[in-house]
Amino acid sequence: MNKKNKFSTIILLQTILLFFNVKTGLSQVKKDSVIVLQSVTIVDSILKTNPCIKSEITKEQLQTETTRDVGDYLRSIPNVSGVRKGGIAVDPVIRGLKFSQLNVVLDNGVKIENGCPNRMDPVSSHIEIEDIEKIELIKGPYMLKYGSSLGGFINLSSEQPKPYDKFEVHAKAMYGFETNWNGQKEHISIYGGNKKVYFLLSGAYRNYGNYESGNLECHDTTFNSSFKKYNYSAKIGFSPKANQSLILSLYEIHGRDVLYPALPMDEKSDDTRIISLDYSIKNLSKFIKTLDVKVYQSNVDHVMDNSKRTTWNSKQMISDVNATNTGGRIETGMQTGKHVFNSGFDFESINKDGTRTMTMQMMGTTSTKKSNLWKDASIQNAGVFVEDKIIFKSSTINASLRADFNNAISEDTLLIVKNGVEYFNNLKTQFVNISSNLGITKKITTNFSVSLAIGRGTRSPNMLERFIKLMAVGYDNYDYLGNPQLKPEINNEADLTFVFSKQKYGNLSANAFYSYVQNFISADLLPSSVIKPQTQGVLGVKQFVNTDYVTFKGFEFGYTSSENYKLGASIIAAYTYAEIPKVTKYIVQGTQVVGSSELNNDPLSEIPPFEATAGINYKFLKGKLIPKIALRLVANQNNVSEAMYEQKTSGFGLINLSVRYKINKFSSLTTGVNNIFDRSYYEHLNRKIIGTTAKLYEPGRVFFINIYLSI
């Protein structure tokens, strides 16, 4: 640990001691002025009135683990995995669907457009996990009121200011440290107010070094994965009347020198600013129960370069991207008889501009080339939606309908026409997309229910797929070119779910799903006579195209024991299989593509293997001290894409141990060790180290401690 980190640690420990010294004087704080978080099971929960699979993760659950970002934590949910490219910003994958096939929003509707073409900054990386109060995750195309959803929905709800009966001020702080990374993080928030005006201020800093893999053939491997991030927020709320609230929020997060060994460049800087205004009113009339209005703007200024690489002296690459998303939504909630309605309108305007500058230095000469990644590209999407829930004595019916009006254009003047074939023509495109779903939950007995959900989710192509200019952004070794004429993807999915829940025995759930995705976006190789790559060492240029269809199918299983007993247990398991009926395999010899062949029923690439997790915990001291041990087993992944030259991966088993201790109502700590036996392993979705066939391994043994304080 360097001197700066040591000094920071000493100051923090002194602050902790100060909190303990003054806790006696604070014992007179009124009990009703402290917000108490309720415990919730960690395993997937299925709402009795919702036919789809829904998981809710509370702040208390987030504090039981040591994770560096949201995507890293989400991998603990059944059939949710992630793409790792560095030490942070794991990109979520739900049932094999990823990137823009998932709808990830902040605070019930704020949308963020990532800056990096290689997604080193997915949406989930633009908010720190310590600022989150709750995560809501829905699998499948079943949540439509926050935008089109093809494969899943993730809502990251940040902490919000709350009114108090009389003026109060409170504070929370945390400090965390992890070995292996030699990483530390600090977070503090101050909040309070009265009935009319209330506020929340927060700030955080984290500094992590490179991590080592587990013991690999008697030696550890160090990966360049260090990063620095800091963020702050200011939120103020007004309640002119008891049934109304107005909240203005400013959130900024900044990254510096974030290394990605699996990508051609690193993150030099990322500066993200999110401004939002929320207005809410309840009980407008006997029929209209709620009205919610939101407007927002998110701006991402993302700079990447290869200054930390050995190639910097001869080839300097710098990419600068600015991405802005401006939008808003209006939603009303109504109730009459057995019907509960939600309807509304939303709009977003995405604008993206990016350039790449490449400077070559050879034999005393310097040449500089500048090219567009995007040129004033924009996508506007306006949507209308309606939801209806009909509640009967022993069953519930859910139905949703959404229509999206999507327009896209770019100011780039690129035109590629060869032998009468038009490969790239930047014409304006317009789509009208219809999404819908229908589900029923039937209560068979008091403790047993069955749910069937059928949904259609439609997604327009994103900015990368439409307009990217010659960057290696795929799983394979090719430059990619956008296609402005792509059609929207359509996911037709069915979910069948069984739930047994009894207070004495716990909760048991099982789900099977099938997904048929039309117009699936893949890529075809373009002839070298049409266009040549710009990235050194790639095999050629692929362009995004629509294929006919692909299929996904799988299952999920979960059990959690009753909270009534000191001894608790849980087990979860999940599996997904996906294939494409016809695909082209390009035959490579050395560094050349020499031919092609057609394959039938080839597995899709980047689909996670079967895995299961079992956990046992015990409540000591009336629940104040809870040790937990978890076993995670991951199978071999032998269903790999031959067309993509995907490599098989070996299975592995991990054991993690943690202890959570609630010292008093002002303080608690969590400590433990992950990967106890220092196992060397990698997830199937982890990308390869750039320029090699070597996988990016996960961290080896990590000891951690997190300390939480509140007054």
XYZ file of C-alpha atoms in Angstrom:
711
model
C 0.000 0.000 0.000
C 1.463 3.417 -0.926
C 1.866 6.309 1.506
C -1.252 8.072 0.302
C -3.387 4.979 0.878
C -1.811 4.358 4.286
C -2.526 7.949 5.336
C -6.137 7.656 4.104
C -6.567 4.407 6.017
C -5.218 5.933 9.252
C -7.586 8.903 8.969
C -10.515 6.563 8.355
C -9.685 4.349 11.328
C -9.449 7.429 13.532
C -12.875 8.477 12.304
C -14.226 5.014 13.156
C -12.853 5.282 16.698
C -14.443 8.703 17.034
C -17.830 7.231 16.038
C -17.512 4.535 18.711
C -16.528 7.112 21.350
C -19.561 9.267 20.745
C -22.118 6.477 20.300
C -23.183 6.699 23.958
C -24.138 10.336 23.559
C -26.094 9.487 20.448
C -28.182 6.823 22.150
C -30.848 9.426 22.851
C -31.661 9.738 19.152
C -35.289 8.823 18.648
C -35.881 5.342 17.338
C -38.396 6.486 14.740
C -35.814 8.801 13.154
C -33.676 5.893 11.990
C -34.562 4.122 8.745
C -34.593 0.369 9.370
C -33.943 -1.904 6.380
C -35.987 -5.098 6.292
C -34.245 -8.374 5.512
C -35.060 -10.014 2.178
C -34.048 -13.418 0.835
C -31.059 -13.430 -1.482
C -32.409 -16.093 -3.841
C -34.677 -15.149 -6.778
C -38.085 -14.058 -5.576
C -41.239 -14.537 -7.649
C -44.040 -12.120 -6.940
C -47.316 -13.937 -6.388
C -49.163 -11.468 -8.615
C -46.495 -11.346 -11.334
C -46.111 -14.233 -13.807
C -42.513 -13.436 -14.754
C -39.263 -14.000 -12.877
C -38.392 -10.982 -10.760
C -35.468 -10.416 -8.391
C -35.179 -7.584 -5.886
C -31.880 -6.874 -4.152
C -31.899 -4.495 -1.195
C -29.118 -2.323 0.153
C -28.724 -4.670 3.101
C -28.041 -7.558 0.736
C -25.521 -5.497 -1.230
C -23.631 -4.846 1.995
C -23.199 -8.565 2.695
C -20.834 -9.001 -0.258
C -17.671 -7.336 -1.469
C -18.046 -6.225 -5.065
C -16.489 -3.475 -7.104
C -19.442 -2.689 -9.360
C -23.055 -3.548 -10.071
C -22.370 -6.005 -12.891
C -20.066 -8.014 -10.641
C -22.813 -8.431 -8.025
C -25.542 -9.314 -10.543
C -23.638 -12.481 -11.463
C -24.879 -13.975 -8.165
C -28.467 -14.115 -9.532
C -29.506 -17.349 -11.301
C -29.014 -17.197 -15.094
C -27.398 -13.771 -14.857
C -23.754 -13.622 -15.896
C -21.392 -10.959 -17.176
C -18.656 -10.106 -19.659
C -15.397 -9.170 -17.921
C -12.828 -7.102 -19.827
C -10.899 -5.654 -16.870
C -11.039 -5.182 -13.118
C -14.348 -3.333 -13.162
C -17.474 -2.710 -15.273
C -18.652 -6.290 -15.757
C -21.318 -6.130 -18.499
C -24.540 -7.951 -17.426
C -25.926 -10.884 -19.453
C -29.394 -12.361 -18.787
C -30.122 -15.824 -20.187
C -27.514 -15.293 -22.913
C -28.902 -11.915 -24.053
C -26.723 -8.865 -23.507
C -25.832 -5.256 -24.294
C -28.797 -3.356 -25.826
C -30.877 -6.532 -25.730
C -31.303 -5.594 -22.061
C -33.025 -2.433 -20.864
C -30.931 -0.995 -18.011
C -32.259 2.201 -16.414
C -31.475 4.346 -13.396
C -34.158 5.511 -10.952
C -37.225 4.321 -12.853
C -36.472 5.767 -16.249
C -33.146 7.621 -16.549
C -31.238 6.213 -19.533
C -27.510 6.436 -20.195
C -25.724 5.940 -23.507
C -22.307 4.374 -23.025
C -19.317 6.052 -24.644
C -16.935 3.204 -25.446
C -17.576 1.179 -28.644
C -16.178 -1.874 -26.795
C -18.522 -1.240 -23.839
C -15.823 -0.692 -21.248
C -18.482 1.544 -19.655
C -21.837 -0.292 -19.716
C -24.822 1.504 -18.195
C -24.413 -0.348 -14.886
C -20.891 1.087 -14.478
C -22.181 4.666 -14.310
C -23.430 4.358 -10.732
C -21.514 3.082 -7.725
C -22.952 0.184 -5.786
C -22.766 2.128 -2.471
C -25.230 4.699 -3.874
C -27.862 2.068 -4.712
C -30.841 1.449 -2.456
C -32.445 -1.346 -4.487
C -31.933 -3.310 -7.708
C -34.926 -4.677 -9.582
C -34.306 -7.312 -12.275
C -36.917 -8.940 -14.530
C -36.049 -11.707 -16.985
C -37.675 -11.753 -20.400
C -39.656 -9.135 -22.391
C -42.156 -8.506 -19.609
C -41.416 -4.968 -18.343
C -42.508 -2.455 -20.979
C -43.304 0.778 -19.186
C -39.654 1.911 -19.041
C -38.873 1.215 -22.701
C -38.623 -1.709 -25.058
C -37.220 -4.823 -23.410
C -35.974 -7.731 -25.506
C -34.309 -10.035 -23.008
C -34.577 -8.415 -19.602
C -34.948 -5.300 -17.493
C -32.672 -3.901 -14.765
C -33.672 -0.897 -12.657
C -30.942 0.603 -10.465
C -32.659 2.680 -7.778
C -30.322 5.090 -6.050
C -30.891 6.424 -2.539
C -33.349 9.320 -2.460
C -33.946 12.092 0.097
C -36.943 11.509 2.368
C -39.100 13.887 4.455
C -39.098 13.872 8.291
C -41.754 14.970 10.763
C -39.339 17.553 12.136
C -35.905 18.784 11.086
C -33.233 16.111 11.444
C -29.730 15.480 10.071
C -28.126 12.048 9.743
C -24.941 10.634 8.299
C -23.664 7.290 7.021
C -20.133 6.228 6.182
C -18.392 3.093 5.005
C -14.849 1.932 4.502
C -13.799 -1.195 2.642
C -10.494 -2.891 1.941
C -9.587 -5.920 -0.184
C -6.319 -7.806 -0.367
C -4.983 -9.082 -3.694
C -6.098 -5.837 -5.346
C -4.773 -3.767 -2.411
C -7.962 -1.855 -3.056
C -9.848 0.475 -0.780
C -13.096 2.389 -1.017
C -14.731 5.093 1.064
C -18.259 6.452 0.961
C -20.116 9.045 3.012
C -23.603 10.510 2.827
C -25.364 13.231 4.795
C -29.134 13.442 4.667
C -32.056 14.999 6.485
C -34.636 17.767 6.387
C -38.234 18.235 7.477
C -41.706 17.709 6.014
C -41.313 20.379 3.330
C -37.641 20.368 2.362
C -35.251 17.431 2.553
C -31.860 16.602 1.065
C -29.148 14.009 0.484
C -25.458 14.651 -0.202
C -22.983 11.873 -0.901
C -19.452 11.276 -2.110
C -17.176 8.291 -2.655
C -13.672 7.353 -3.750
C -12.119 4.029 -4.659
C -8.577 3.137 -5.664
C -7.703 -0.422 -6.703
C -4.498 -1.935 -8.020
C -3.819 -4.881 -10.322
C -5.119 -8.231 -9.142
C -3.581 -11.699 -9.233
C -5.283 -14.850 -10.400
C -5.294 -17.974 -8.265
C -2.409 -20.376 -8.050
C -1.871 -21.342 -11.695
C 0.711 -24.105 -12.109
C 2.472 -22.995 -8.912
C 2.617 -19.322 -9.814
C 0.221 -16.394 -9.870
C -0.518 -14.230 -12.878
C -0.973 -10.486 -12.438
C -3.479 -8.700 -14.675
C -3.331 -4.996 -15.442
C -6.694 -4.109 -13.942
C -6.118 -1.088 -11.696
C -8.592 1.791 -11.596
C -9.533 4.980 -9.788
C -13.087 6.262 -9.515
C -14.775 9.011 -7.554
C -18.315 10.320 -7.513
C -20.623 12.729 -5.723
C -24.301 13.577 -5.736
C -26.637 16.284 -4.480
C -30.392 15.745 -4.217
C -33.023 18.051 -2.797
C -36.717 17.361 -2.365
C -39.777 19.571 -1.857
C -43.235 18.561 -0.652
C -45.625 21.506 -1.081
C -48.448 19.193 0.059
C -48.532 15.861 1.850
C -49.393 13.983 -1.362
C -46.848 15.723 -3.627
C -43.072 15.611 -4.017
C -40.536 17.265 -6.290
C -36.928 15.964 -6.305
C -34.014 17.546 -8.182
C -30.938 15.313 -8.537
C -27.364 15.811 -9.730
C -25.077 12.795 -9.915
C -21.515 12.785 -11.245
C -19.099 9.882 -11.524
C -15.529 10.075 -12.836
C -13.084 7.356 -13.827
C -9.333 7.768 -14.269
C -6.730 5.365 -15.675
C -9.025 2.338 -15.760
C -7.137 -0.580 -17.343
C -8.730 -3.213 -19.592
C -6.281 -5.989 -20.551
C -8.865 -7.609 -22.856
C -9.418 -4.459 -24.944
C -7.135 -2.612 -27.399
C -7.268 0.584 -25.321
C -7.773 1.670 -21.711
C -10.022 4.298 -20.198
C -7.995 7.471 -19.829
C -10.955 9.330 -18.372
C -14.707 9.046 -18.107
C -16.797 11.969 -16.907
C -20.496 11.276 -16.502
C -23.110 13.776 -15.352
C -26.769 12.937 -14.757
C -29.403 15.577 -13.996
C -33.017 14.627 -13.327
C -36.217 16.189 -12.027
C -39.033 14.032 -10.615
C -42.547 15.129 -9.738
C -45.021 12.770 -8.052
C -48.560 13.217 -6.819
C -50.789 10.620 -5.159
C -54.554 10.209 -4.833
C -55.620 12.766 -7.426
C -59.111 11.303 -7.480
C -61.027 8.160 -6.671
C -59.915 6.702 -10.014
C -56.440 8.222 -10.571
C -54.133 7.039 -7.798
C -50.719 8.315 -8.970
C -49.125 10.666 -11.469
C -45.349 10.566 -12.017
C -43.372 12.902 -14.266
C -39.631 12.663 -14.956
C -37.222 14.650 -17.146
C -33.504 13.963 -17.334
C -30.254 14.394 -19.218
C -27.201 12.140 -19.001
C -23.888 13.067 -20.578
C -20.871 10.775 -20.944
C -17.495 12.169 -22.039
C -15.276 9.144 -22.592
C -11.584 9.230 -23.571
C -9.613 6.057 -24.412
C -5.980 5.574 -25.366
C -3.147 3.029 -25.362
C -0.697 5.141 -23.329
C -0.294 2.310 -20.775
C 0.668 -0.206 -23.486
C 4.085 -1.063 -24.904
C 2.862 -0.032 -28.375
C 2.480 3.624 -27.354
C 5.955 4.653 -28.533
C 5.344 3.482 -32.101
C 1.555 3.731 -32.439
C -0.528 6.176 -30.431
C -4.303 5.682 -30.469
C -6.741 8.108 -28.873
C -10.527 7.931 -29.097
C -12.819 10.619 -27.711
C -16.565 10.008 -27.561
C -19.348 12.234 -26.269
C -22.731 10.576 -25.716
C -25.853 12.386 -24.524
C -29.269 11.005 -23.689
C -32.092 13.463 -23.048
C -35.580 12.293 -22.245
C -38.601 12.127 -20.008
C -41.686 10.160 -19.139
C -45.217 10.577 -17.773
C -47.052 7.739 -16.063
C -50.454 7.520 -14.416
C -51.669 4.771 -12.083
C -55.384 4.054 -11.949
C -57.604 1.572 -10.168
C -61.210 0.586 -10.621
C -62.818 -2.569 -9.326
C -60.515 -5.519 -9.964
C -58.399 -3.604 -12.516
C -55.123 -1.815 -11.790
C -53.999 0.292 -14.767
C -50.702 1.980 -15.592
C -50.338 4.006 -18.754
C -48.046 6.682 -20.046
C -45.641 8.123 -22.582
C -41.847 8.326 -22.730
C -39.259 9.883 -25.021
C -35.504 9.757 -25.408
C -33.043 11.404 -27.769
C -29.592 9.823 -28.064
C -26.794 11.845 -29.632
C -23.299 10.495 -30.167
C -20.145 11.911 -31.684
C -16.748 10.229 -31.614
C -13.369 10.418 -33.305
C -10.277 8.221 -33.358
C -6.804 9.699 -33.838
C -3.947 7.374 -34.758
C -0.343 8.582 -34.821
C 2.345 6.305 -36.281
C 6.050 6.894 -35.659
C 8.371 4.951 -37.946
C 12.005 5.580 -38.878
C 11.947 9.178 -37.684
C 8.731 10.081 -39.496
C 5.335 10.778 -37.966
C 1.964 10.344 -39.641
C -1.416 11.135 -38.117
C -4.794 9.869 -39.272
C -8.113 10.987 -37.871
C -11.386 9.122 -38.505
C -14.973 9.184 -37.299
C -16.397 6.513 -35.043
C -19.716 8.338 -35.173
C -20.476 11.699 -36.795
C -23.313 13.565 -35.064
C -25.364 10.370 -34.994
C -28.756 10.443 -33.311
C -31.640 8.154 -32.417
C -35.021 9.396 -31.215
C -37.538 7.038 -29.661
C -41.045 7.882 -28.494
C -43.168 5.230 -26.828
C -46.657 4.803 -25.397
C -47.617 1.983 -23.043
C -50.499 0.571 -21.052
C -50.564 -2.143 -18.379
C -53.554 -3.839 -16.822
C -53.561 -6.155 -13.809
C -56.802 -7.965 -13.025
C -56.941 -9.462 -9.533
C -59.313 -12.331 -8.834
C -59.735 -14.435 -5.704
C -57.311 -17.182 -6.728
C -55.637 -15.818 -9.857
C -54.123 -12.696 -11.393
C -53.930 -11.690 -15.056
C -51.249 -9.263 -16.289
C -51.321 -7.694 -19.754
C -49.090 -5.017 -21.314
C -48.908 -3.297 -24.673
C -46.290 -0.860 -25.964
C -45.705 0.978 -29.254
C -42.361 2.657 -30.084
C -41.679 5.162 -32.852
C -37.958 5.024 -33.647
C -35.964 7.343 -35.933
C -32.213 7.336 -36.622
C -29.836 9.478 -38.707
C -26.136 10.256 -38.903
C -24.256 13.175 -40.450
C -21.478 10.896 -41.694
C -21.007 11.104 -45.473
C -19.720 7.532 -45.903
C -21.173 5.792 -48.979
C -20.085 2.305 -50.051
C -21.419 0.986 -53.366
C -19.589 -1.758 -55.291
C -20.773 -3.471 -58.495
C -24.261 -2.150 -57.990
C -24.507 -3.437 -54.404
C -25.142 -0.824 -51.719
C -23.265 -1.801 -48.550
C -23.521 1.447 -46.579
C -25.813 4.369 -47.325
C -26.589 6.668 -44.463
C -30.288 7.174 -45.085
C -32.735 8.021 -42.330
C -34.560 4.989 -40.936
C -37.921 4.840 -39.199
C -39.572 1.955 -37.349
C -42.841 1.376 -35.549
C -42.237 -1.391 -33.006
C -44.973 -3.253 -31.150
C -44.262 -5.126 -27.902
C -46.762 -6.940 -25.707
C -47.135 -9.627 -23.088
C -49.797 -11.611 -21.303
C -49.470 -13.642 -18.136
C -51.621 -15.482 -15.644
C -50.818 -16.644 -12.128
C -53.094 -19.335 -10.721
C -53.122 -20.147 -7.015
C -53.625 -23.920 -6.878
C -53.513 -24.164 -3.082
C -52.715 -21.773 -0.257
C -48.999 -22.442 -0.719
C -48.658 -23.464 -4.371
C -49.074 -21.403 -7.553
C -48.410 -21.787 -11.280
C -47.642 -18.938 -13.687
C -47.510 -18.752 -17.479
C -46.186 -15.675 -19.261
C -46.002 -15.079 -23.015
C -44.289 -11.981 -24.351
C -43.083 -10.213 -27.487
C -40.283 -7.681 -27.109
C -39.027 -5.564 -30.009
C -35.741 -3.651 -30.034
C -34.421 -1.255 -32.670
C -30.709 -1.502 -33.555
C -28.453 0.581 -31.349
C -25.936 3.273 -32.292
C -23.048 0.827 -32.596
C -24.894 -1.599 -34.862
C -26.134 1.168 -37.115
C -23.236 3.582 -37.482
C -19.887 2.316 -36.072
C -16.889 2.841 -38.363
C -14.244 0.121 -38.458
C -13.445 -0.876 -34.902
C -12.751 -4.323 -33.412
C -15.841 -4.401 -31.185
C -16.856 -8.060 -31.505
C -15.944 -11.321 -29.826
C -13.823 -12.309 -32.846
C -10.799 -10.714 -34.544
C -12.440 -8.447 -37.128
C -13.136 -4.754 -37.637
C -16.860 -4.024 -37.614
C -18.912 -1.713 -39.818
C -22.392 -0.529 -38.927
C -25.472 -1.041 -41.064
C -28.048 1.798 -41.090
C -30.615 -0.489 -42.741
C -30.799 -3.115 -39.985
C -34.233 -4.327 -38.926
C -35.371 -4.496 -35.278
C -34.882 -7.719 -33.312
C -38.043 -9.431 -32.014
C -38.053 -11.822 -29.053
C -41.028 -14.169 -28.684
C -40.759 -15.822 -25.281
C -42.725 -18.079 -22.965
C -42.058 -18.697 -19.245
C -43.654 -21.402 -17.098
C -43.091 -21.018 -13.347
C -44.022 -23.104 -10.290
C -43.807 -21.654 -6.779
C -44.226 -23.303 -3.388
C -44.061 -21.038 -0.344
C -44.763 -21.928 3.274
C -43.459 -20.135 6.322
C -42.454 -23.371 8.025
C -40.508 -24.843 5.105
C -39.334 -21.859 3.048
C -39.654 -20.937 -0.621
C -39.190 -23.213 -3.628
C -39.409 -22.092 -7.273
C -38.787 -23.677 -10.673
C -38.946 -22.062 -14.100
C -38.583 -23.188 -17.718
C -38.359 -20.754 -20.646
C -38.177 -20.771 -24.441
C -37.219 -17.810 -26.605
C -37.481 -17.403 -30.396
C -35.627 -14.280 -31.583
C -36.395 -13.068 -35.108
C -34.078 -10.795 -37.134
C -31.244 -11.629 -34.732
C -28.353 -9.238 -35.369
C -25.147 -11.019 -36.375
C -22.376 -10.086 -38.864
C -21.079 -11.122 -42.309
C -17.591 -10.687 -43.761
C -17.305 -8.070 -46.510
C -15.004 -8.627 -49.509
C -11.625 -6.889 -49.234
C -12.415 -5.185 -52.560
C -15.310 -3.409 -50.834
C -13.565 -2.142 -47.720
C -10.331 -2.780 -45.840
C -9.831 -2.829 -42.047
C -8.165 -0.038 -40.106
C -7.099 -2.040 -37.047
C -3.739 -3.741 -37.314
C -3.790 -7.548 -37.060
C -7.499 -8.156 -37.726
C -8.669 -10.622 -40.380
C -11.010 -8.301 -42.277
C -14.194 -6.274 -41.952
C -17.544 -7.666 -40.827
C -20.796 -5.759 -41.189
C -23.794 -6.141 -38.895
C -26.676 -7.974 -40.601
C -29.991 -9.570 -39.630
C -30.136 -13.352 -39.575
C -33.389 -15.292 -39.790
C -33.766 -16.405 -36.161
C -32.070 -17.958 -33.123
C -33.500 -19.865 -30.158
C -32.813 -19.828 -26.419
C -34.113 -22.310 -23.857
C -33.312 -23.197 -20.292
C -34.431 -23.459 -16.700
C -33.914 -21.979 -13.235
C -34.394 -23.495 -9.798
C -34.218 -21.888 -6.364
C -34.839 -22.734 -2.722
C -34.455 -20.665 0.454
C -35.231 -21.937 3.915
C -37.572 -20.240 6.362
C -36.424 -17.133 8.233
C -37.968 -18.561 11.420
C -34.926 -20.661 12.259
C -31.365 -19.859 13.247
C -29.973 -22.193 10.608
C -30.590 -21.019 7.073
C -29.871 -22.601 3.713
C -30.286 -21.800 0.041
C -29.618 -23.432 -3.297
C -29.945 -22.073 -6.831
C -29.247 -23.564 -10.255
C -29.610 -22.295 -13.819
C -28.898 -23.303 -17.418
C -29.299 -21.755 -20.887
C -28.741 -23.271 -24.324
C -28.874 -21.207 -27.535
C -28.254 -22.015 -31.182
C -28.511 -20.507 -34.634
C -29.971 -22.743 -37.406
C -27.636 -21.545 -40.184
C -24.399 -19.596 -39.975
C -21.276 -19.017 -42.061
C -17.896 -20.160 -40.781
C -14.913 -18.348 -42.280
C -11.890 -20.574 -42.795
C -8.710 -18.924 -41.559
C -5.137 -19.876 -42.431
C -2.521 -17.800 -40.648
C -3.759 -14.226 -40.885
C -5.915 -14.732 -43.984
C -9.523 -15.740 -44.615
C -9.253 -18.327 -47.414
C -12.810 -19.626 -47.660
C -16.109 -20.286 -45.941
C -18.548 -23.076 -45.137
C -22.146 -23.239 -43.938
C -22.941 -24.733 -40.529
C -26.300 -25.953 -39.258
C -27.507 -25.624 -35.651
C -24.329 -24.032 -34.367
C -24.399 -22.995 -30.671
C -24.354 -19.246 -30.137
C -21.157 -17.813 -28.706
C -20.873 -16.341 -25.213
C -23.558 -18.441 -23.553
C -22.744 -19.290 -19.913
C -22.668 -22.950 -18.776
C -24.780 -24.674 -16.135
C -24.031 -23.530 -12.605
C -25.343 -24.052 -9.077
C -24.726 -22.314 -5.753
C -25.482 -23.554 -2.246
C -25.202 -21.503 0.945
C -25.542 -22.116 4.676
C -25.743 -19.443 7.403
C -26.397 -19.423 11.142
C -27.754 -16.643 13.356
C -25.830 -16.098 16.579
C -26.541 -13.487 19.276
C -30.175 -13.028 18.215
C -29.173 -12.449 14.630
C -26.419 -9.907 15.299
C -23.663 -12.293 14.208
C -24.246 -14.270 10.991
C -21.483 -16.388 9.440
C -22.149 -17.749 5.958
C -20.397 -20.264 3.733
C -21.215 -20.607 0.034
C -20.236 -23.247 -2.504
C -20.397 -22.378 -6.216
C -20.122 -25.098 -8.869
C -19.792 -24.276 -12.584
C -19.857 -26.980 -15.271
C -17.688 -27.288 -18.372
C -18.948 -25.302 -21.339
C -18.667 -27.635 -24.314
C -21.514 -26.080 -26.338
C -19.373 -23.510 -28.123
C -19.679 -21.783 -31.477
C -17.657 -23.431 -34.218
C -18.346 -20.497 -36.534
C -16.802 -18.064 -34.041
C -13.879 -20.376 -33.180
C -15.025 -20.193 -29.573
C -12.937 -22.158 -27.078
C -14.359 -24.654 -24.589
C -13.934 -23.781 -20.926
C -13.384 -25.957 -17.892
C -15.697 -26.092 -14.919
C -14.666 -25.113 -11.416
C -15.760 -25.018 -7.798
C -15.365 -22.148 -5.333
C -15.910 -21.728 -1.612
C -16.503 -18.293 -0.076
C -16.819 -17.438 3.605
C -18.223 -14.253 5.151
C -19.275 -12.988 8.569
C -21.651 -10.099 9.190
C -21.715 -8.559 12.684
C -24.089 -5.846 13.791
C -22.145 -4.185 16.597
C -24.965 -1.836 17.587
C -27.609 0.242 15.855
C -24.919 2.679 14.694
C -22.323 0.300 13.279
C -21.783 -3.050 11.615
C -19.077 -4.830 9.696
C -18.752 -7.569 7.113
C -15.554 -9.526 6.687
C -14.573 -12.709 4.919
C -12.571 -14.421 2.228
C -13.554 -15.202 -1.348
C -12.020 -18.097 -3.250
C -10.699 -19.651 -0.034
C -8.500 -22.216 -1.777
C -7.003 -19.667 -4.192
C -8.459 -21.485 -7.193
C -7.279 -20.408 -10.643
C -10.391 -20.056 -12.837
C -12.137 -17.933 -15.415
C -15.748 -17.394 -16.380
C -16.774 -18.517 -19.861
C -17.797 -14.980 -20.822
C -14.483 -13.395 -19.821
C -12.767 -11.931 -22.878
C -9.292 -12.948 -24.017
C -6.198 -10.902 -23.272
C -5.808 -8.623 -26.283
C -3.447 -9.990 -28.921
C -3.406 -13.505 -27.411
C -5.608 -16.557 -26.962
C -5.188 -16.415 -23.159
C -8.297 -15.902 -21.031
C -8.702 -13.110 -18.501
C -8.724 -15.039 -15.212
C -10.810 -14.059 -12.201
C -9.109 -12.878 -8.970
C -7.517 -15.457 -6.672
C -7.989 -15.478 -2.907
C -9.310 -12.151 -1.574
C -9.669 -11.169 2.088
C -12.013 -8.247 2.653
C -13.534 -6.065 5.338
C -16.333 -3.500 5.070
C -17.229 -1.216 7.983
C -20.564 0.665 8.090
C -21.437 3.552 10.397
C -24.618 5.588 10.748
C -25.966 8.278 13.066
